[in-house]
CSV table of C-alpha atoms and ligand atoms in Angstrom, one decimal:
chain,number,residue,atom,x,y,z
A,1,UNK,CA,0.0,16.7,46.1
A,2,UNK,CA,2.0,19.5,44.4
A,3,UNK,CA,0.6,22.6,44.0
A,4,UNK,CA,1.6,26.1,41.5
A,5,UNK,CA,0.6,29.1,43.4
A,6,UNK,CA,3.5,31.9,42.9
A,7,UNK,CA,5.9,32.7,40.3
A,8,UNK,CA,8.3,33.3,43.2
A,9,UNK,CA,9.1,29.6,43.5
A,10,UNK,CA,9.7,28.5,40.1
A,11,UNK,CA,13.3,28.2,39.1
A,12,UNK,CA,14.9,28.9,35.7
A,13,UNK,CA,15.0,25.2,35.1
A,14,UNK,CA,11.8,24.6,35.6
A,15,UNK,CA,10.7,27.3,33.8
A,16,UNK,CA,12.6,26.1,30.9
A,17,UNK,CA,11.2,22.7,31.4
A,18,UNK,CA,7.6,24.2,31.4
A,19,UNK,CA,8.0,26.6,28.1
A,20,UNK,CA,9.6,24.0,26.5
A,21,UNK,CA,6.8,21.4,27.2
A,22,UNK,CA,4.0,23.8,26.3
A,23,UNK,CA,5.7,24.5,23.0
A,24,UNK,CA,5.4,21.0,21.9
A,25,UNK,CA,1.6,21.4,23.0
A,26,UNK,CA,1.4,24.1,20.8
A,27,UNK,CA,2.7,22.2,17.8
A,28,UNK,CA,0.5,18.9,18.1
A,29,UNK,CA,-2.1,17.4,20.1
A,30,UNK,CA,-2.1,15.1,22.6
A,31,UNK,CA,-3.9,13.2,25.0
A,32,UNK,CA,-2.9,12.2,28.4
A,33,UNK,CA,-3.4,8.2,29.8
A,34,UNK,CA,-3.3,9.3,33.1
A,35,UNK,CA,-6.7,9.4,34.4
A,36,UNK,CA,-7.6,12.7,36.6
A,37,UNK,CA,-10.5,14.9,37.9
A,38,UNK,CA,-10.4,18.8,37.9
A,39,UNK,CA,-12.3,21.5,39.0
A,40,UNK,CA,-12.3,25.0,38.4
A,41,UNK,CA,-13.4,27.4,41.4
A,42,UNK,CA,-13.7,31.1,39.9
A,43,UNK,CA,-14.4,33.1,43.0
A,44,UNK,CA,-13.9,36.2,40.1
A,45,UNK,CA,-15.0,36.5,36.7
A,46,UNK,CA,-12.9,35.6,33.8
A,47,UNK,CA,-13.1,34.7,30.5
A,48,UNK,CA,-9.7,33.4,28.8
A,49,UNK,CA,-8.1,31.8,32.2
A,50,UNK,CA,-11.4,29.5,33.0
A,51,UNK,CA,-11.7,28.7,29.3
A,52,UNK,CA,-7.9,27.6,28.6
A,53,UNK,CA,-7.9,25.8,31.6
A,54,UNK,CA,-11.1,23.7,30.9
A,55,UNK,CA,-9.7,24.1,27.1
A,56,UNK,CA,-6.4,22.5,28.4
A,57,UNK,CA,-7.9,19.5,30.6
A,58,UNK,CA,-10.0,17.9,27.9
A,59,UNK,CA,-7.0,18.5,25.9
A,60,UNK,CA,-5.6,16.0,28.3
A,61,UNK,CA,-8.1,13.9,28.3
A,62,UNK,CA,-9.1,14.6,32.4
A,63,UNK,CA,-12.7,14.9,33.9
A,64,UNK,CA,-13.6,18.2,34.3
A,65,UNK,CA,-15.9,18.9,36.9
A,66,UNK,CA,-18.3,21.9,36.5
A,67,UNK,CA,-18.7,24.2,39.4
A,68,UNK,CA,-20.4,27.5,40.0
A,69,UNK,CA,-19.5,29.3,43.1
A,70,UNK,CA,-23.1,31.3,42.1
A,71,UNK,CA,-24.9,27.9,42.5
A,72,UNK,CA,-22.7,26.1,45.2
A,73,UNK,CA,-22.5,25.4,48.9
A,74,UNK,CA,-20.0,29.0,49.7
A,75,UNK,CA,-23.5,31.1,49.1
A,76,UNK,CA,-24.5,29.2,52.9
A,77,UNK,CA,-21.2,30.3,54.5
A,78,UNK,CA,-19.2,27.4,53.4
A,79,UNK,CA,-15.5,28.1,53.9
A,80,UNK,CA,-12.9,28.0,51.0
A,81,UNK,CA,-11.1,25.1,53.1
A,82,UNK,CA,-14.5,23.0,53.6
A,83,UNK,CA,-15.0,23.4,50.2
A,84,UNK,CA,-11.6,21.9,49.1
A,85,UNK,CA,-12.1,19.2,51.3
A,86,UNK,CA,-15.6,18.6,50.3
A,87,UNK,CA,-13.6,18.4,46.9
A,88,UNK,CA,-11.0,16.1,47.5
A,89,UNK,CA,-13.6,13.9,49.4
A,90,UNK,CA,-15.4,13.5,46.2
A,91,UNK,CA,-12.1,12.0,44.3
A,92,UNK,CA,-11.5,14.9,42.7
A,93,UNK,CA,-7.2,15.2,42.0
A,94,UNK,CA,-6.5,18.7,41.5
A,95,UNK,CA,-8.5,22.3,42.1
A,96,UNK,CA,-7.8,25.5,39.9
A,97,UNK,CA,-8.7,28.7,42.4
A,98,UNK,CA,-9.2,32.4,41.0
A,99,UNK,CA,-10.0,34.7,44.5
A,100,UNK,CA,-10.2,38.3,45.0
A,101,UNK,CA,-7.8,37.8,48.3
A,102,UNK,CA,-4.9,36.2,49.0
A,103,UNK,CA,-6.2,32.1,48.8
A,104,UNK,CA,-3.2,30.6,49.0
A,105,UNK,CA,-2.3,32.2,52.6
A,106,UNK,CA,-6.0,31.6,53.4
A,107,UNK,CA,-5.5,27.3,52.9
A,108,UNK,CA,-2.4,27.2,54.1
A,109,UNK,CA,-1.8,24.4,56.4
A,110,UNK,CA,-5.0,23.0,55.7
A,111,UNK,CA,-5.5,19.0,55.6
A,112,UNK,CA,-6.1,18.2,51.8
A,113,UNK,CA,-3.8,16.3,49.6
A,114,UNK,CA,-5.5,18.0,46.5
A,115,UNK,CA,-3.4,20.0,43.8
A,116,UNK,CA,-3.7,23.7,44.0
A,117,UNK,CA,-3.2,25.6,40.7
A,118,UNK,CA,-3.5,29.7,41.2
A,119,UNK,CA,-5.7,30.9,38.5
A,120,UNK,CA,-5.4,34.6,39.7
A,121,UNK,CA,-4.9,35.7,43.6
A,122,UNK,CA,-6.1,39.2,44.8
A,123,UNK,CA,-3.5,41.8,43.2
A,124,UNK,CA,-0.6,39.1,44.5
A,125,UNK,CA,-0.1,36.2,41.4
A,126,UNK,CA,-1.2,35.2,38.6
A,127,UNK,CA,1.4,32.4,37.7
A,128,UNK,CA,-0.1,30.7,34.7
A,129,UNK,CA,-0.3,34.2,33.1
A,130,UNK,CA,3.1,35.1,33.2
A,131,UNK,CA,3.9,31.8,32.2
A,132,UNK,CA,2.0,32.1,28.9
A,133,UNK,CA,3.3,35.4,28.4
A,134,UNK,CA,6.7,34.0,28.3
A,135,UNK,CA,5.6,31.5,26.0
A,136,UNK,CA,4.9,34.3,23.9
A,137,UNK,CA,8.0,36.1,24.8
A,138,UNK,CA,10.0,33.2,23.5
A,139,UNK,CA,8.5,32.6,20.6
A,140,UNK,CA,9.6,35.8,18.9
A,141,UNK,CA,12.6,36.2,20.5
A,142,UNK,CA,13.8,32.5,21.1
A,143,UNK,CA,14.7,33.7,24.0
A,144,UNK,CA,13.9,35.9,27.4
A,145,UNK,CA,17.8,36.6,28.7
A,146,UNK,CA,18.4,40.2,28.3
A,147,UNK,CA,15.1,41.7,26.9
A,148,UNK,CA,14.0,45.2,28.0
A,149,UNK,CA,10.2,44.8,29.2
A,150,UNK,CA,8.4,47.7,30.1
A,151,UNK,CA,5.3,47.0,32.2
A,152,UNK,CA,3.0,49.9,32.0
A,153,UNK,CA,-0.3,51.0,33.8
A,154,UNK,CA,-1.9,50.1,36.8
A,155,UNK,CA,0.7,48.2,38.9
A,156,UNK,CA,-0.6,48.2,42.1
A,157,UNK,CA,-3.6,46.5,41.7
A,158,UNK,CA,-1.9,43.8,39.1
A,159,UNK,CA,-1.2,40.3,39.9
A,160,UNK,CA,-0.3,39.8,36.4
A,161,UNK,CA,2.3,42.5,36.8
A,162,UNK,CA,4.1,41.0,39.6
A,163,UNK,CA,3.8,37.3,38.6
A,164,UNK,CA,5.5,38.4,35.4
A,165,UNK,CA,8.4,40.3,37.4
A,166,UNK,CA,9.0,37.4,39.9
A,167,UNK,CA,9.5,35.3,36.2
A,168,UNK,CA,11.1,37.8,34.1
A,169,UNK,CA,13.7,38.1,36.8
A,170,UNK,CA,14.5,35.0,37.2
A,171,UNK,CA,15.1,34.3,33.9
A,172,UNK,CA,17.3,37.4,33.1
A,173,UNK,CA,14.8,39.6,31.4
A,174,UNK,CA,15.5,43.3,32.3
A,175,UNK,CA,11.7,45.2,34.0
A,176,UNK,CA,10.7,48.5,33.8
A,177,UNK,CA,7.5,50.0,34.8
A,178,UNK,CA,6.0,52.9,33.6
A,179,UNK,CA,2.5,55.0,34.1
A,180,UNK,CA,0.8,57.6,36.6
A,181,UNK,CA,2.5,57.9,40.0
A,182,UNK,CA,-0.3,56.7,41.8
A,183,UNK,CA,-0.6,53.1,40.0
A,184,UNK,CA,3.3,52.4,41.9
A,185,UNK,CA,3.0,49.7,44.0
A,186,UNK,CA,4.9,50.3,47.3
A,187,UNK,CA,6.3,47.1,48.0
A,188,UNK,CA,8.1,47.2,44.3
A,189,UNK,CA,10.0,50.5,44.7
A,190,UNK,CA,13.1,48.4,43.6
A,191,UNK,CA,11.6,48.0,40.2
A,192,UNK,CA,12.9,51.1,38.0
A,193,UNK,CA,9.8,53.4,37.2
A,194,UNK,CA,10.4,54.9,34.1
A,195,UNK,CA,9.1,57.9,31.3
A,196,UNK,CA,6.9,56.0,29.3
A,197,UNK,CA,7.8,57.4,26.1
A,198,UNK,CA,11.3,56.8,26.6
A,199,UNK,CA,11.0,53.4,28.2
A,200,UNK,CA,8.3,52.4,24.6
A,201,UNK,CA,10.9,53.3,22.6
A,202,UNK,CA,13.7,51.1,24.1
A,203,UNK,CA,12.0,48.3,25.0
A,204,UNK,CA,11.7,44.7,23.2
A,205,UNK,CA,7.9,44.2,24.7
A,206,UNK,CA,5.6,46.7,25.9
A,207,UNK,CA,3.3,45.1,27.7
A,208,UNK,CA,0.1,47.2,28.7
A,209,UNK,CA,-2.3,46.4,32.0
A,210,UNK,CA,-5.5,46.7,32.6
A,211,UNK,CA,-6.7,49.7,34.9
A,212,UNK,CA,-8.6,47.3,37.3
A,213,UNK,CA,-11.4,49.7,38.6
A,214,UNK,CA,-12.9,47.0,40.6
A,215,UNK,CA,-9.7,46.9,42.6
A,216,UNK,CA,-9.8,50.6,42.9
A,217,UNK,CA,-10.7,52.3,46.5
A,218,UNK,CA,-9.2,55.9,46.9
A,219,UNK,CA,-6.6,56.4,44.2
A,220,UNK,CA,-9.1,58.0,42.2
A,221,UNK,CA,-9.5,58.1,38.2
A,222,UNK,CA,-7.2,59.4,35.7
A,223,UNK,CA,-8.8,61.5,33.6
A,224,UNK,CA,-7.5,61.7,30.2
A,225,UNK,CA,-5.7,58.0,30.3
A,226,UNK,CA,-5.4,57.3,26.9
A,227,UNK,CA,-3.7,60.6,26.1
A,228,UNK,CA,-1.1,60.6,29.1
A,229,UNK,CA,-0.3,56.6,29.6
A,230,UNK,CA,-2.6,54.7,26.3
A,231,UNK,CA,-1.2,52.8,23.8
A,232,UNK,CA,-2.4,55.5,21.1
A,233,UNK,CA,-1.3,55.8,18.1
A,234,UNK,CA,1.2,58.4,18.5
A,235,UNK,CA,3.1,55.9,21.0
A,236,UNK,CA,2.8,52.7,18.3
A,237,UNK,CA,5.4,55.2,16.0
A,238,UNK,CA,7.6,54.9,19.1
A,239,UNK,CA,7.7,51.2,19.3
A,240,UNK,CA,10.6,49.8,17.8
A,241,UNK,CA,9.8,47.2,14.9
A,242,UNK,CA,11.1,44.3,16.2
A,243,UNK,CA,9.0,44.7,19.3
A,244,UNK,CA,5.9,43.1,20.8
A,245,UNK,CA,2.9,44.6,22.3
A,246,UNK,CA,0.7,42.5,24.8
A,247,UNK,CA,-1.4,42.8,27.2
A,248,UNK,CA,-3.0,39.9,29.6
A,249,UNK,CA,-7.0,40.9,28.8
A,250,UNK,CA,-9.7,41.5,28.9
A,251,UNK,CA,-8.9,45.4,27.5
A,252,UNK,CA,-10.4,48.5,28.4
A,253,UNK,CA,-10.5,49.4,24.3
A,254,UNK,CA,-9.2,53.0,23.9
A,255,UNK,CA,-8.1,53.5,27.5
A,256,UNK,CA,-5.1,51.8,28.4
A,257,UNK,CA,-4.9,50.6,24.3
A,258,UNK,CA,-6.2,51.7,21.1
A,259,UNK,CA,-7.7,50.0,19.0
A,260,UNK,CA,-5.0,50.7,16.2
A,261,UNK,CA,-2.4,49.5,18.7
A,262,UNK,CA,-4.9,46.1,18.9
A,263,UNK,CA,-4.6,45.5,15.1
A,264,UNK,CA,-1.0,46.6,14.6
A,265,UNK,CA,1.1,43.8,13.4
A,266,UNK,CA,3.4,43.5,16.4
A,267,UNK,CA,0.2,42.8,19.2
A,268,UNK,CA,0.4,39.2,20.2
A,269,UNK,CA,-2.8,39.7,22.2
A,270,UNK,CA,-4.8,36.6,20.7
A,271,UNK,CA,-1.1,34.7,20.5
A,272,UNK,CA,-1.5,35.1,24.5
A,273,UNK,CA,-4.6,33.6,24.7
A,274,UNK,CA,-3.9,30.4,22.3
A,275,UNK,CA,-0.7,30.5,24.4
A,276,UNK,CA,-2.8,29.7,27.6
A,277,UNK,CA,-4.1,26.5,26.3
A,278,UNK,CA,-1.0,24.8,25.8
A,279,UNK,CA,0.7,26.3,28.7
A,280,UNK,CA,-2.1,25.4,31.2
A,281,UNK,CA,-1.5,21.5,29.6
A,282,UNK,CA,1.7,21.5,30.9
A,283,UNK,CA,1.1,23.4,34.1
A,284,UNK,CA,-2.1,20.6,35.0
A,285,UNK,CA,0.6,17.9,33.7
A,286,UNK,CA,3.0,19.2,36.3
A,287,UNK,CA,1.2,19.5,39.1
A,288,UNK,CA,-0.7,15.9,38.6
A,289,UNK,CA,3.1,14.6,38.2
A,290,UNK,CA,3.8,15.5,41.5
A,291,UNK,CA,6.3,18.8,39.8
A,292,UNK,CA,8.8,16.6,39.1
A,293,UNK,CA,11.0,18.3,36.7
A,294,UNK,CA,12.2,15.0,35.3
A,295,UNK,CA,9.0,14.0,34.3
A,296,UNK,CA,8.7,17.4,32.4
A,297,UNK,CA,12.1,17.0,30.5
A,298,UNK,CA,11.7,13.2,29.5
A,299,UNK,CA,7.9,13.5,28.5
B,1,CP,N1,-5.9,37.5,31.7
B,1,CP,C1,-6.9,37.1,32.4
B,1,CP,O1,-6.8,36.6,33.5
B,1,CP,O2,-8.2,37.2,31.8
B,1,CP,P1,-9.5,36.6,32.4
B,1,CP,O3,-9.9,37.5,33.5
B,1,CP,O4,-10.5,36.8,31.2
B,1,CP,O5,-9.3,35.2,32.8
């Protein structure tokens, strides 16, 4: 079965294909024939991504299989690869994973024919959320070639940060990222790091992270956050109008973002969560195609 775990091996035709089939779930409903079974394994907490996707298979019309990694088999020991084969044993077609390490090196050559879809990876990928975001992206700008995206905040512990860089780049979006030296994430050093005021002021989306304390071992706090690297609401003046702010969720409210900067006219913060719906459709449509792009452009 096909499987989405990394930004890194979609092309720009595919992502194309994808933005442009989740648009058209945006604008009307639709129900699937196909008949599939999915289940969500959130090995982290979350909110919108769990939601969306459940949201996005009934949309479909699929069986959605209910699973609590609280109330299951993994609190005896049970391996994450026993448990996908547990799942595939039970009929089920396709299994969405969120996992504080690396899960798709951790299943890899495993014997299972079920569909993987990476709902969030350790600090590695979050595909489906940069995926939405360019949803987003596109829908005020009609396009992603040539925009100036500044990425600001805590980049070393951020999936979302590099999923969206690994996309971004591949469709000809220009990256920045900006914030306090000891958020830089080593392996990204080709990645310009910027001034943050300077980078705000140039750039078409400003797109704020989430300081992901549970992620954070010894690169200690930064005190006064807001002031030095928050959205506050001596930055918004800087934004240029015809920006975009986002930010993936959930927020740390008057840290990393203000709360004037959540109400100001050019956030698209809920506009990334309706996104995820419709672009989790197309991703679970996908992968239960068999990721034919074909089958994405004729549907
Ligand atoms: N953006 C995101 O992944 O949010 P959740 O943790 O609420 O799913």
């Amino acid at each position: 079965m096909f499987s989405l775990t990394s930004t890194k091996y979609l092309n720009e035709r595919t992502i194309e294909a994808l933005l442009r089939r989740a648009q058209l779930f945006v604008n009307q409903d639709y129900s699937w024939k196909k008949r599939a079974t999915v289940v969500n394994l959130f090995f982290e907490p979350s909110t919108r991504t769990s939601l969306s996707f459940q949201m996005a298979a009934h949309r479909l019309g699929l069986t959605v299989l209910d699973f609590s990694v609280k109330n299951s088999s993994v609190q005896k020991g049970e391996s994450l690869i026993d448990t996908l084969q547990t799942i595939e044993a039970l009929g089920v077609d396709l299994a969405v994973i969120r996992h504080k390490e690396d899960w798709p090196s951790m299943v890899a050559g495993m014997d299972c024919e079920l569909s993987l879809v990476n709902a969030g990876s350790g600090a590695l990928e979050h595909p489906t959320q940069a995926l939405l975001d360019a949803l987003t992206m596109q829908q005020h700008f009609g396009s992603l070639r040539g925009l100036n995206v500044t990425i600001v905040g805590d980049v070393m512990h951020s999936r979302v940060a590099r999923s969206n860089l690994h996309l971004l780049r591949t469709m000809g979006a220009n990256v920045m990222f900006a914030g306090p030296n000891q958020y830089k994430a080593q392996e990204l050093a080709d990645v310009p790091w910027v001034d943050m005021d300077q980078a705000v002021a140039q750039s078409d989306v400003v797109m704020m992270l989430r300081i992901q304390h549970e992620r954070h071992e010894n690169c200690g706090g930064i005190s006064d956050y807001n002031k030095s690297f928050g959205l506050n609401r001596d930055r918004l003046t800087l934004i240029k109008n015809s920006a975009i702010i986002m930010h993936p969720g959930p927020v740390n409210r008057n840290v990393e973002i203000s709360d004037e900067a959540m109400t100001d006219s050019r956030c698209r913060i809920l506009q990334q969560v309706s996104n995820g719906v419709a672009m989790r459709m197309a991703v679970l449509e996908w992968c239960l195609q068999g990721g034919s792009n074909e089958k994405l452009v004729s549907a």
